[in-house]
Amino acid sequence: MQLLSQINIQRSQGDAIIQLLQGDLSAIPAEYATDILAMSSFPGDYTALEGSLIKSFGDRGLNIGQLALDKDVDLLSQLNCWLSKPLPAKEQQKFNFKRVLCFEPGEKIKAPEEVVGDIFRCINTFVFDDDNNELAMPIIATGYQMVPVQAILPALLQAAVFWLKNGLPLKSLKLVVYNDDKAREALYLFEGFKNKLFEVTKESPQAPPSFSKKKGNVATKLVVKNAPPAPAPNVATKKGYDYFLSYAHVHSKEIEYFVNELKNKNKDLLVFYDKDSIPPGGLWIQQISSAIQQANKVLVFLSPDYDNSPVCWDEFQCAKLVEYNRKKSIIQTVYLHGHKETEMPLIMGIYSYIDCREGSTEKMDACLDQLLR
């Protein structure tokens, strides 16, 4: 395996690197050993097609289909991905990684930015652990799924820099290409991105297009005490919020009731609960991240609709990062509409929750009293 280029990300909690390498991911040498090997496949299809990574693994004795039968974490219904159980020690030594993270987007591949958004929602779910903070992957979806390298790689790099700069506890991301033609193309794009990145003088890079706002997943009003009429606010200039509310748009009426009652109980509270005033496009996730970083508490209103909203996942993972880097709990989950606790994604289900199912105003009132004690 050959190192072609590298981007160093400096940050207070420890530096990170993004590497571009050429080589065979089914034969990672010890010096490039990693914790997680990320790959993609068609949904539920682990056929060993000629030239595929699945076939390369199969030829060397690792059956991806068998790993899929006994997953450690299954998020196919929410994020189109699953995480394998740790490989046996002998196989870890042979392949120089511990687990497989398999991304199965299928028909959901519509645009590179959507692919990248989903990939990082998967990655971000599993790297809050010292045993899972180095990751290697091909330039996902550019094989049999036919997404062009020039379309996916810049979006992938922008997303990686954004999340790493914001404190994602990933020490290294290894992007690996196999053949010479793709390596030349990828190196040209990688170097171009790196040159532009270091020309930027702002503290944060431009947010990735993968996080563009999706209509219908968020609500429509911003609540700020005594706010004068003004154009769409720049969230980054706000002094701070007592609460940031994260919820699925379909529950807007219940959230409006909750906010009104919250303000009735304490009119001085600053509450961020609506995102329509933030411009769509790449800056959306930057401004949401900024608002969450300024919040004392993030209220997450859980429901099946929340699970299935990419925007909600982005908000939750931004909050998780703030919590991780502050070493302080800021997330309070509220069960708003109900599935069983066992159906919740683990990253959300580990939190103790306040029960407001099924949008009960009586339970919401009790929730408010509990929050304001």
Coordinates of C-alpha atoms in Angstrom, one line a residue:
M1 CA 0.0 0.0 0.0
Q2 CA 1.4 3.4 -1.0
L3 CA 0.7 6.8 0.6
L4 CA -0.2 9.3 -2.2
S5 CA -1.1 12.4 -0.2
Q6 CA -2.2 13.5 3.3
I7 CA -4.2 16.3 4.9
N8 CA -3.4 17.1 8.5
I9 CA -6.3 18.5 10.6
Q10 CA -5.1 20.5 13.6
R11 CA -7.5 20.6 16.6
S12 CA -7.4 21.1 20.3
Q13 CA -8.5 17.6 21.2
G14 CA -5.8 15.9 19.1
D15 CA -4.8 16.1 15.5
A16 CA -6.4 14.0 12.8
I17 CA -5.3 12.9 9.3
I18 CA -7.0 12.2 6.0
Q19 CA -4.8 10.0 3.8
L20 CA -5.1 9.0 0.2
L21 CA -3.6 5.6 -0.5
Q22 CA -3.3 3.2 -3.4
G23 CA -3.5 -0.5 -2.6
D24 CA -5.7 -3.4 -1.8
L25 CA -8.1 -3.1 1.1
S26 CA -8.3 -6.9 1.4
A27 CA -4.6 -7.0 2.1
I28 CA -3.9 -4.0 4.4
P29 CA -0.3 -4.1 5.6
A30 CA 0.4 -3.8 9.4
E31 CA 1.7 -0.2 9.1
Y32 CA -1.7 0.9 7.9
A33 CA -3.8 -1.2 10.3
T34 CA -7.2 0.3 11.1
D35 CA -10.1 -0.3 13.4
I36 CA -13.0 -0.2 11.0
L37 CA -13.0 -1.1 7.3
A38 CA -16.0 0.7 5.6
M39 CA -17.3 -0.6 2.3
S40 CA -20.5 -0.6 0.3
S41 CA -22.8 -3.1 -1.3
F42 CA -26.1 -3.4 -3.0
P43 CA -28.9 -3.9 -0.4
G44 CA -28.7 -7.4 1.0
D45 CA -26.5 -8.5 -1.9
Y46 CA -23.0 -9.8 -1.1
T47 CA -22.4 -11.5 -4.4
A48 CA -18.6 -11.8 -5.2
L49 CA -18.6 -10.0 -8.5
E50 CA -15.4 -10.0 -10.4
G51 CA -13.2 -7.0 -9.4
S52 CA -15.2 -6.2 -6.3
L53 CA -13.9 -5.9 -2.8
I54 CA -16.4 -8.5 -1.6
K55 CA -14.7 -11.0 -4.0
S56 CA -11.2 -10.0 -2.9
F57 CA -12.2 -10.7 0.7
G58 CA -13.9 -14.0 -0.3
D59 CA -10.7 -15.1 -2.1
R60 CA -8.7 -14.5 1.1
G61 CA -11.2 -16.3 3.3
L62 CA -13.5 -13.5 4.7
N63 CA -17.1 -13.9 3.8
I64 CA -19.0 -10.6 4.0
G65 CA -22.3 -12.3 3.6
Q66 CA -21.6 -14.4 6.7
L67 CA -20.8 -11.3 8.7
A68 CA -24.1 -9.8 7.6
L69 CA -26.0 -12.7 9.1
D70 CA -24.7 -11.9 12.6
K71 CA -24.4 -8.1 12.8
D72 CA -23.4 -6.3 15.9
V73 CA -25.4 -3.2 15.1
D74 CA -28.1 -3.0 12.4
L75 CA -29.1 0.5 11.2
L76 CA -30.3 -0.5 7.7
S77 CA -33.8 0.9 8.2
Q78 CA -32.5 4.3 9.4
L79 CA -29.0 4.8 7.8
N80 CA -28.6 2.0 5.3
C81 CA -25.7 0.5 7.2
W82 CA -24.6 -2.2 9.6
L83 CA -21.6 -2.9 11.8
S84 CA -20.1 -6.3 12.1
K85 CA -19.1 -8.0 15.3
P86 CA -15.3 -7.9 15.9
L87 CA -13.4 -10.4 13.7
P88 CA -11.7 -13.3 15.5
A89 CA -8.2 -12.4 16.7
K90 CA -6.6 -14.5 14.0
E91 CA -8.5 -12.7 11.2
Q92 CA -7.8 -9.3 12.8
Q93 CA -4.1 -10.1 12.5
K94 CA -4.5 -11.3 8.9
F95 CA -6.6 -8.4 7.6
N96 CA -5.4 -5.6 9.9
F97 CA -8.8 -4.3 10.8
K98 CA -11.3 -5.3 13.5
R99 CA -14.8 -4.7 12.1
V100 CA -16.6 -4.1 8.9
L101 CA -19.0 -1.2 8.4
C102 CA -21.1 -1.9 5.4
F103 CA -23.1 0.9 3.7
E104 CA -26.0 -0.3 1.5
P105 CA -27.6 2.8 -0.1
G106 CA -29.2 1.0 -3.1
E107 CA -31.7 3.1 -4.9
K108 CA -31.1 6.0 -2.5
I109 CA -28.0 6.9 -4.6
K110 CA -29.4 10.0 -6.4
A111 CA -26.6 12.6 -5.9
P112 CA -23.1 12.4 -4.5
E113 CA -23.9 14.8 -1.7
E114 CA -26.7 12.5 -0.5
V115 CA -24.3 9.5 -0.6
V116 CA -21.7 11.4 1.4
G117 CA -24.3 12.6 3.9
D118 CA -25.4 9.0 4.6
I119 CA -21.8 7.7 4.8
F120 CA -20.9 10.2 7.5
R121 CA -24.1 9.6 9.4
C122 CA -23.0 5.9 9.5
I123 CA -19.4 6.7 10.5
N124 CA -20.4 9.3 13.1
T125 CA -22.5 6.7 14.9
F126 CA -19.6 4.3 15.6
V127 CA -16.5 6.3 16.3
F128 CA -17.2 7.5 19.8
D129 CA -14.9 4.8 21.1
D130 CA -11.2 4.5 21.3
D131 CA -11.4 1.1 19.7
N132 CA -13.2 2.5 16.7
N133 CA -11.4 5.7 15.8
E134 CA -9.3 4.8 12.8
L135 CA -11.2 4.0 9.6
A136 CA -10.2 2.9 6.1
M137 CA -12.5 2.8 3.1
P138 CA -12.6 2.9 -0.7
I139 CA -14.0 5.9 -2.4
I140 CA -17.4 4.5 -1.8
A141 CA -20.0 4.0 -4.5
T142 CA -17.5 4.5 -7.4
G143 CA -17.3 0.8 -8.2
Y144 CA -20.3 -1.2 -9.4
Q145 CA -22.5 1.6 -8.2
M146 CA -20.9 3.8 -10.9
V147 CA -20.7 7.2 -9.1
P148 CA -17.9 9.2 -10.7
V149 CA -14.8 9.8 -8.6
Q150 CA -14.8 13.5 -9.5
A151 CA -18.3 13.7 -8.1
I152 CA -17.9 11.9 -4.9
L153 CA -14.3 12.6 -3.7
P154 CA -14.5 16.4 -3.2
A155 CA -17.8 16.0 -1.3
L156 CA -16.3 13.2 0.8
L157 CA -13.3 15.4 1.6
Q158 CA -15.4 18.4 2.5
A159 CA -17.6 16.3 4.8
A160 CA -14.5 14.7 6.5
V161 CA -12.9 18.1 7.1
F162 CA -16.1 19.6 8.5
W163 CA -16.7 16.7 11.0
L164 CA -13.1 16.4 12.0
K165 CA -12.7 20.1 12.6
N166 CA -15.9 20.0 14.7
G167 CA -14.3 17.4 17.0
L168 CA -15.4 14.0 15.6
P169 CA -13.1 11.6 17.5
L170 CA -11.7 10.0 14.4
K171 CA -7.9 10.0 14.4
S172 CA -7.4 8.9 10.8
L173 CA -9.5 8.4 7.7
K174 CA -7.7 6.3 5.0
L175 CA -9.2 6.7 1.5
V176 CA -7.9 3.8 -0.7
V177 CA -8.0 3.5 -4.5
Y178 CA -6.9 0.3 -6.2
N179 CA -6.1 0.8 -9.9
D180 CA -3.7 3.3 -11.5
D181 CA -6.3 5.3 -13.4
K182 CA -8.4 6.0 -10.4
A183 CA -5.4 6.7 -8.3
R184 CA -4.2 9.4 -10.8
E185 CA -7.6 11.0 -10.9
A186 CA -8.1 10.8 -7.1
L187 CA -4.7 12.3 -6.5
Y188 CA -5.3 15.2 -8.8
L189 CA -8.7 15.9 -7.0
F190 CA -7.2 15.4 -3.5
E191 CA -4.3 17.8 -4.2
G192 CA -6.6 20.4 -5.6
F193 CA -8.8 20.2 -2.6
K194 CA -5.9 20.3 -0.2
N195 CA -4.5 23.4 -1.9
K196 CA -7.8 25.2 -1.7
L197 CA -8.3 24.2 1.9
F198 CA -5.0 25.8 3.0
E199 CA -5.8 28.9 1.1
V200 CA -8.8 29.4 3.3
T201 CA -8.2 31.8 6.2
K202 CA -11.5 31.2 8.0
E203 CA -11.5 29.1 11.1
S204 CA -13.8 26.6 9.6
P205 CA -14.0 25.2 6.1
Q206 CA -17.1 25.6 3.9
A207 CA -19.6 23.0 5.0
P208 CA -20.1 20.1 2.7
P209 CA -22.9 20.0 0.2
S210 CA -23.9 16.7 1.7
F211 CA -25.6 18.5 4.5
S212 CA -27.9 20.7 2.4
K213 CA -31.3 21.2 4.1
K214 CA -34.0 18.8 3.0
K215 CA -37.5 20.3 2.7
G216 CA -40.0 18.9 5.1
N217 CA -37.7 17.6 7.8
V218 CA -37.5 20.7 10.0
A219 CA -40.0 23.3 11.2
T220 CA -40.6 26.9 10.4
K221 CA -40.1 29.5 13.2
L222 CA -37.2 30.8 15.3
V223 CA -38.0 31.8 18.9
V224 CA -35.7 34.5 20.3
K225 CA -36.6 36.7 23.2
N226 CA -37.5 40.3 22.2
A227 CA -36.1 39.8 18.7
P228 CA -36.7 42.9 16.5
P229 CA -37.9 42.4 12.9
A230 CA -34.9 41.6 10.8
P231 CA -33.7 39.5 7.9
A232 CA -32.8 35.9 8.4
P233 CA -30.4 35.8 11.4
N234 CA -26.9 34.6 11.4
V235 CA -27.0 32.0 14.1
A236 CA -23.3 32.2 14.7
T237 CA -23.7 35.7 16.1
K238 CA -26.3 34.7 18.8
K239 CA -25.1 35.0 22.4
G240 CA -26.4 31.6 23.3
Y241 CA -29.5 29.5 23.9
D242 CA -31.0 27.8 26.9
Y243 CA -32.5 25.1 24.7
F244 CA -32.0 23.8 21.2
L245 CA -35.0 21.7 20.1
S246 CA -34.4 18.9 17.6
Y247 CA -37.5 17.2 16.2
A248 CA -39.1 15.9 13.0
H249 CA -41.2 18.5 11.1
V250 CA -44.3 16.3 11.2
H251 CA -44.5 17.1 15.0
S252 CA -44.5 20.9 14.6
K253 CA -47.8 21.5 16.3
E254 CA -46.8 19.6 19.4
I255 CA -43.4 21.4 19.5
E256 CA -45.2 24.7 19.1
Y257 CA -47.3 23.9 22.1
F258 CA -44.2 22.8 24.1
V259 CA -42.4 26.1 23.3
N260 CA -45.4 28.3 24.1
E261 CA -45.8 26.6 27.5
L262 CA -42.1 26.8 28.1
K263 CA -42.1 30.6 27.4
N264 CA -45.2 31.0 29.6
K265 CA -43.4 29.5 32.5
N266 CA -40.2 31.5 31.9
K267 CA -40.4 34.3 29.3
D268 CA -36.6 35.0 29.6
L269 CA -35.6 31.7 28.1
L270 CA -33.8 31.7 24.8
V271 CA -35.0 28.8 22.7
F272 CA -33.9 27.7 19.2
Y273 CA -36.4 25.5 17.7
D274 CA -36.8 26.4 14.1
K275 CA -34.5 26.4 11.1
D276 CA -36.3 27.9 8.2
S277 CA -34.6 31.3 8.7
I278 CA -31.2 29.6 8.0
P279 CA -30.3 29.7 4.3
P280 CA -30.4 26.4 2.5
G281 CA -27.2 24.8 1.1
G282 CA -23.8 24.0 2.5
L283 CA -23.9 26.6 5.3
W284 CA -27.0 25.0 6.9
I285 CA -25.1 22.4 8.9
Q286 CA -22.5 25.0 9.9
Q287 CA -25.1 27.3 11.4
I288 CA -27.0 24.5 13.1
S289 CA -23.7 23.2 14.6
S290 CA -23.0 26.8 15.8
A291 CA -26.4 27.1 17.4
I292 CA -26.0 23.7 19.1
Q293 CA -22.5 24.6 20.4
Q294 CA -24.1 27.7 22.0
A295 CA -26.9 25.8 23.7
N296 CA -26.9 24.8 27.3
K297 CA -29.3 21.9 26.6
V298 CA -30.4 20.0 23.5
L299 CA -33.9 18.5 23.7
V300 CA -34.3 15.6 21.3
F301 CA -37.9 14.7 20.6
L302 CA -37.8 11.0 19.6
S303 CA -40.2 9.3 17.2
P304 CA -40.0 7.0 14.3
D305 CA -40.1 10.1 12.0
Y306 CA -37.1 11.4 13.9
D307 CA -35.2 8.2 13.2
N308 CA -35.9 8.4 9.5
S309 CA -34.9 12.1 9.1
P310 CA -31.4 12.7 7.8
V311 CA -31.6 16.3 9.1
C312 CA -32.5 15.0 12.6
W313 CA -29.6 12.6 12.5
D314 CA -27.2 15.5 11.6
E315 CA -28.6 17.6 14.5
F316 CA -28.3 14.7 16.9
Q317 CA -24.7 14.0 15.9
C318 CA -23.7 17.6 16.1
A319 CA -25.1 17.6 19.7
K320 CA -23.3 14.3 20.4
L321 CA -20.0 15.9 19.3
V322 CA -20.5 18.9 21.6
E323 CA -21.3 16.6 24.5
Y324 CA -18.3 14.4 23.8
N325 CA -15.8 17.3 23.5
R326 CA -17.2 19.2 26.6
K327 CA -17.2 16.0 28.6
K328 CA -20.6 17.2 29.8
S329 CA -24.1 16.0 29.2
I330 CA -26.2 18.4 27.1
I331 CA -28.7 16.0 25.4
Q332 CA -32.0 15.3 27.0
T333 CA -34.2 12.9 25.0
V334 CA -38.0 13.1 25.1
Y335 CA -40.1 10.3 23.8
L336 CA -42.8 12.1 21.8
H337 CA -44.2 9.3 19.6
G338 CA -43.7 5.8 20.2
H339 CA -41.9 2.8 19.2
K340 CA -40.5 0.5 21.8
E341 CA -37.3 1.5 23.4
T342 CA -35.6 -1.6 21.9
E343 CA -36.3 -0.2 18.4
M344 CA -34.4 2.9 19.0
P345 CA -30.9 3.3 17.4
L346 CA -28.4 2.6 20.2
I347 CA -26.7 6.0 19.9
M348 CA -30.0 7.6 20.9
G349 CA -31.5 4.9 23.0
I350 CA -28.7 5.0 25.6
Y351 CA -30.0 8.2 27.1
S352 CA -32.5 8.3 29.9
Y353 CA -35.7 9.9 28.5
I354 CA -38.8 11.8 29.6
D355 CA -41.9 10.1 28.4
C356 CA -44.4 12.3 26.5
R357 CA -45.9 9.6 24.3
E358 CA -48.2 10.0 22.4
G359 CA -47.8 13.7 22.2
S360 CA -49.8 14.0 25.4
T361 CA -50.2 17.6 26.6
E362 CA -50.5 16.4 30.2
K363 CA -47.1 14.5 29.8
M364 CA -45.6 17.6 28.1
D365 CA -46.6 19.8 31.0
A366 CA -45.0 17.3 33.4
C367 CA -41.9 17.3 31.2
L368 CA -41.7 21.1 31.4
D369 CA -42.0 21.0 35.2
Q370 CA -39.2 18.5 35.3
L371 CA -36.9 20.5 33.0
L372 CA -37.5 23.8 34.9
R373 CA -36.9 22.5 38.4

